[in-house]
PDB file of C-alpha atoms in Angstrom:
ATOM      1  CA  MET A  21      -8.304 -25.125 -18.285  1.00  0.00           C
ATOM      2  CA  SER A  22      -5.920 -22.195 -18.801  1.00  0.00           C
ATOM      3  CA  GLU A  23      -5.901 -22.351 -22.595  1.00  0.00           C
ATOM      4  CA  ASN A  24      -7.418 -19.400 -24.405  1.00  0.00           C
ATOM      5  CA  LEU A  25      -8.617 -17.592 -21.289  1.00  0.00           C
ATOM      6  CA  THR A  26      -9.029 -13.870 -21.554  1.00  0.00           C
ATOM      7  CA  LEU A  27      -8.509 -11.132 -19.017  1.00  0.00           C
ATOM      8  CA  ASP A  28     -12.278 -11.168 -18.534  1.00  0.00           C
ATOM      9  CA  ASP A  29     -11.942 -14.761 -17.315  1.00  0.00           C
ATOM     10  CA  VAL A  30      -9.857 -13.598 -14.336  1.00  0.00           C
ATOM     11  CA  ALA A  31     -11.897 -10.458 -13.695  1.00  0.00           C
ATOM     12  CA  VAL A  32     -13.343 -11.738 -10.398  1.00  0.00           C
ATOM     13  CA  PRO A  33     -10.032 -11.919  -8.492  1.00  0.00           C
ATOM     14  CA  LEU A  34      -8.870  -8.680 -10.113  1.00  0.00           C
ATOM     15  CA  ARG A  35     -12.015  -6.884  -8.946  1.00  0.00           C
ATOM     16  CA  THR A  36     -11.537  -8.405  -5.505  1.00  0.00           C
ATOM     17  CA  LEU A  37      -7.979  -7.063  -5.437  1.00  0.00           C
ATOM     18  CA  ARG A  38      -9.269  -3.606  -6.330  1.00  0.00           C
ATOM     19  CA  LEU A  39     -11.801  -3.755  -3.480  1.00  0.00           C
ATOM     20  CA  LEU A  40      -9.156  -4.974  -1.024  1.00  0.00           C
ATOM     21  CA  ALA A  41      -6.847  -2.141  -2.039  1.00  0.00           C
ATOM     22  CA  ALA A  42      -9.641   0.366  -1.436  1.00  0.00           C
ATOM     23  CA  ASP A  43     -10.808  -1.130   1.860  1.00  0.00           C
ATOM     24  CA  PHE A  44      -7.476  -2.248   3.333  1.00  0.00           C
ATOM     25  CA  GLY A  45      -4.906  -0.016   1.674  1.00  0.00           C
ATOM     26  CA  HIS A  46      -3.350   0.662   5.081  1.00  0.00           C
ATOM     27  CA  LEU A  47      -2.371  -3.008   5.542  1.00  0.00           C
ATOM     28  CA  PRO A  48       1.035  -4.413   4.545  1.00  0.00           C
ATOM     29  CA  ALA A  49       1.393  -5.101   0.827  1.00  0.00           C
ATOM     30  CA  PRO A  50       1.485  -8.813   0.008  1.00  0.00           C
ATOM     31  CA  ASP A  51       2.922 -10.580  -2.988  1.00  0.00           C
ATOM     32  CA  VAL A  52      -0.158 -10.833  -5.259  1.00  0.00           C
ATOM     33  CA  HIS A  53      -0.857 -13.652  -7.678  1.00  0.00           C
ATOM     34  CA  VAL A  54      -3.736 -14.221 -10.108  1.00  0.00           C
ATOM     35  CA  SER A  55      -3.595 -17.323 -12.285  1.00  0.00           C
ATOM     36  CA  THR A  56      -5.428 -18.670 -15.298  1.00  0.00           C
ATOM     37  CA  ILE A  57      -5.070 -22.103 -13.723  1.00  0.00           C
ATOM     38  CA  TYR A  58      -7.357 -21.038 -10.835  1.00  0.00           C
ATOM     39  CA  PRO A  59      -9.300 -18.132 -12.380  1.00  0.00           C
ATOM     40  CA  GLU A  60     -11.508 -17.569  -9.319  1.00  0.00           C
ATOM     41  CA  ARG A  61      -8.599 -17.313  -6.848  1.00  0.00           C
ATOM     42  CA  LEU A  62      -6.581 -14.365  -5.566  1.00  0.00           C
ATOM     43  CA  GLU A  63      -3.407 -15.308  -3.713  1.00  0.00           C
ATOM     44  CA  LEU A  64      -1.879 -12.982  -1.113  1.00  0.00           C
ATOM     45  CA  THR A  65       1.508 -14.167   0.145  1.00  0.00           C
ATOM     46  CA  PHE A  66       3.746 -12.828   2.909  1.00  0.00           C
ATOM     47  CA  TYR A  67       7.431 -13.710   3.217  1.00  0.00           C
ATOM     48  CA  ASP A  68       9.765 -13.502   6.231  1.00  0.00           C
ATOM     49  CA  ASP A  69       7.189 -12.002   8.586  1.00  0.00           C
ATOM     50  CA  LEU A  70       3.890 -13.426   9.751  1.00  0.00           C
ATOM     51  CA  SER A  71       2.560 -10.140  11.116  1.00  0.00           C
ATOM     52  CA  GLY A  72       1.278  -9.116   7.661  1.00  0.00           C
ATOM     53  CA  PHE A  73      -0.448 -12.477   7.310  1.00  0.00           C
ATOM     54  CA  GLU A  74      -2.102 -11.985  10.712  1.00  0.00           C
ATOM     55  CA  MET A  75      -3.289  -8.450   9.920  1.00  0.00           C
ATOM     56  CA  TRP A  76      -4.910  -9.620   6.682  1.00  0.00           C
ATOM     57  CA  ARG A  77      -6.372 -12.704   8.382  1.00  0.00           C
ATOM     58  CA  GLU A  78      -8.086 -10.490  10.939  1.00  0.00           C
ATOM     59  CA  ALA A  79      -9.226  -7.943   8.343  1.00  0.00           C
ATOM     60  CA  LEU A  80     -10.821 -10.682   6.236  1.00  0.00           C
ATOM     61  CA  GLY A  81     -12.517 -12.270   9.252  1.00  0.00           C
ATOM     62  CA  VAL A  82     -10.653 -15.578   9.103  1.00  0.00           C
ATOM     63  CA  THR A  83     -10.741 -17.239  12.516  1.00  0.00           C
ATOM     64  CA  PRO A  84      -7.458 -18.544  13.968  1.00  0.00           C
ATOM     65  CA  ASP A  85      -8.778 -22.118  13.951  1.00  0.00           C
ATOM     66  CA  ALA A  86      -9.262 -21.880  10.162  1.00  0.00           C
ATOM     67  CA  VAL A  87      -5.497 -21.393   9.662  1.00  0.00           C
ATOM     68  CA  SER A  88      -3.400 -24.428   8.811  1.00  0.00           C
ATOM     69  CA  TYR A  89       0.186 -24.720  10.001  1.00  0.00           C
ATOM     70  CA  ARG A  90       2.994 -26.793   8.603  1.00  0.00           C
ATOM     71  CA  GLU A  91       6.735 -26.702   8.300  1.00  0.00           C
ATOM     72  CA  GLN A  92       8.878 -27.213   5.234  1.00  0.00           C
ATOM     73  CA  GLY A  93      12.565 -27.305   4.417  1.00  0.00           C
ATOM     74  CA  ASP A  94      13.396 -29.858   7.113  1.00  0.00           C
ATOM     75  CA  GLY A  95      11.621 -27.766   9.720  1.00  0.00           C
ATOM     76  CA  GLN A  96      13.381 -24.516   8.803  1.00  0.00           C
ATOM     77  CA  THR A  97      10.338 -22.639   7.471  1.00  0.00           C
ATOM     78  CA  ARG A  98       6.883 -22.350   8.987  1.00  0.00           C
ATOM     79  CA  VAL A  99       3.917 -21.960   6.654  1.00  0.00           C
ATOM     80  CA  LEU A 100       0.519 -20.544   7.583  1.00  0.00           C
ATOM     81  CA  ARG A 101      -2.336 -20.884   5.123  1.00  0.00           C
ATOM     82  CA  ALA A 102      -6.002 -19.898   5.113  1.00  0.00           C
ATOM     83  CA  SER A 103      -8.662 -19.149   2.553  1.00  0.00           C
ATOM     84  CA  VAL A 104     -11.847 -17.160   2.578  1.00  0.00           C
ATOM     85  CA  ASP A 105     -14.512 -16.243   0.042  1.00  0.00           C
ATOM     86  CA  HIS A 106     -14.471 -12.481  -0.432  1.00  0.00           C
ATOM     87  CA  ALA A 107     -16.311 -10.417  -3.055  1.00  0.00           C
ATOM     88  CA  GLY A 108     -16.833 -13.483  -5.223  1.00  0.00           C
ATOM     89  CA  ALA A 109     -13.242 -14.733  -5.222  1.00  0.00           C
ATOM     90  CA  VAL A 110     -11.439 -17.281  -3.119  1.00  0.00           C
ATOM     91  CA  VAL A 111      -8.706 -15.338  -1.321  1.00  0.00           C
ATOM     92  CA  LEU A 112      -5.815 -17.591  -0.344  1.00  0.00           C
ATOM     93  CA  LEU A 113      -3.540 -16.183   2.358  1.00  0.00           C
ATOM     94  CA  THR A 114      -0.104 -17.743   2.797  1.00  0.00           C
ATOM     95  CA  GLY A 115       2.627 -16.682   5.192  1.00  0.00           C
ATOM     96  CA  TYR A 116       6.208 -17.949   5.362  1.00  0.00           C
ATOM     97  CA  ALA A 117       8.699 -17.333   8.146  1.00  0.00           C
ATOM     98  CA  ASP A 118      11.853 -18.898   9.505  1.00  0.00           C
ATOM     99  CA  VAL A 119      11.447 -21.236  12.449  1.00  0.00           C
ATOM    100  CA  VAL A 120      13.413 -19.724  15.289  1.00  0.00           C
ATOM    101  CA  ALA A 121      15.679 -22.303  16.891  1.00  0.00           C
ATOM    102  CA  PRO A 122      15.600 -22.413  20.690  1.00  0.00           C
ATOM    103  CA  VAL A 123      18.544 -20.740  22.383  1.00  0.00           C
ATOM    104  CA  LEU A 124      20.593 -23.147  24.469  1.00  0.00           C
ATOM    105  CA  VAL A 125      21.589 -21.778  27.862  1.00  0.00           C
ATOM    106  CA  GLY A 126      23.892 -23.884  29.965  1.00  0.00           C
ATOM    107  CA  GLY A 127      23.314 -26.881  27.696  1.00  0.00           C
ATOM    108  CA  ALA A 128      19.504 -26.909  28.192  1.00  0.00           C
ATOM    109  CA  ALA A 129      16.828 -25.856  25.791  1.00  0.00           C
TER     110      ALA A 129
END
């Protein structure tokens, strides 16, 4: 699928990124990824803080029940993921954050 693609072949997510930058330039900057493997997808990823993920989720109109949650790294990292169609591209939001261990007080959690 990714062989011999041109920049025109990934123009949809690039145009979507341009629109997002114009409309939501005040929001936290994500890690941005466009791939020839998924030429219709724009990935916005947030590391170490889920507040940026939440701001973008709200801005793009993704409902909380459309967000998936999982943990990885033996339960050390939480992962939030959601996708939405926006301006012709599939926008995939991903957020990573450390799982905060409960503080033990007097031997109880």
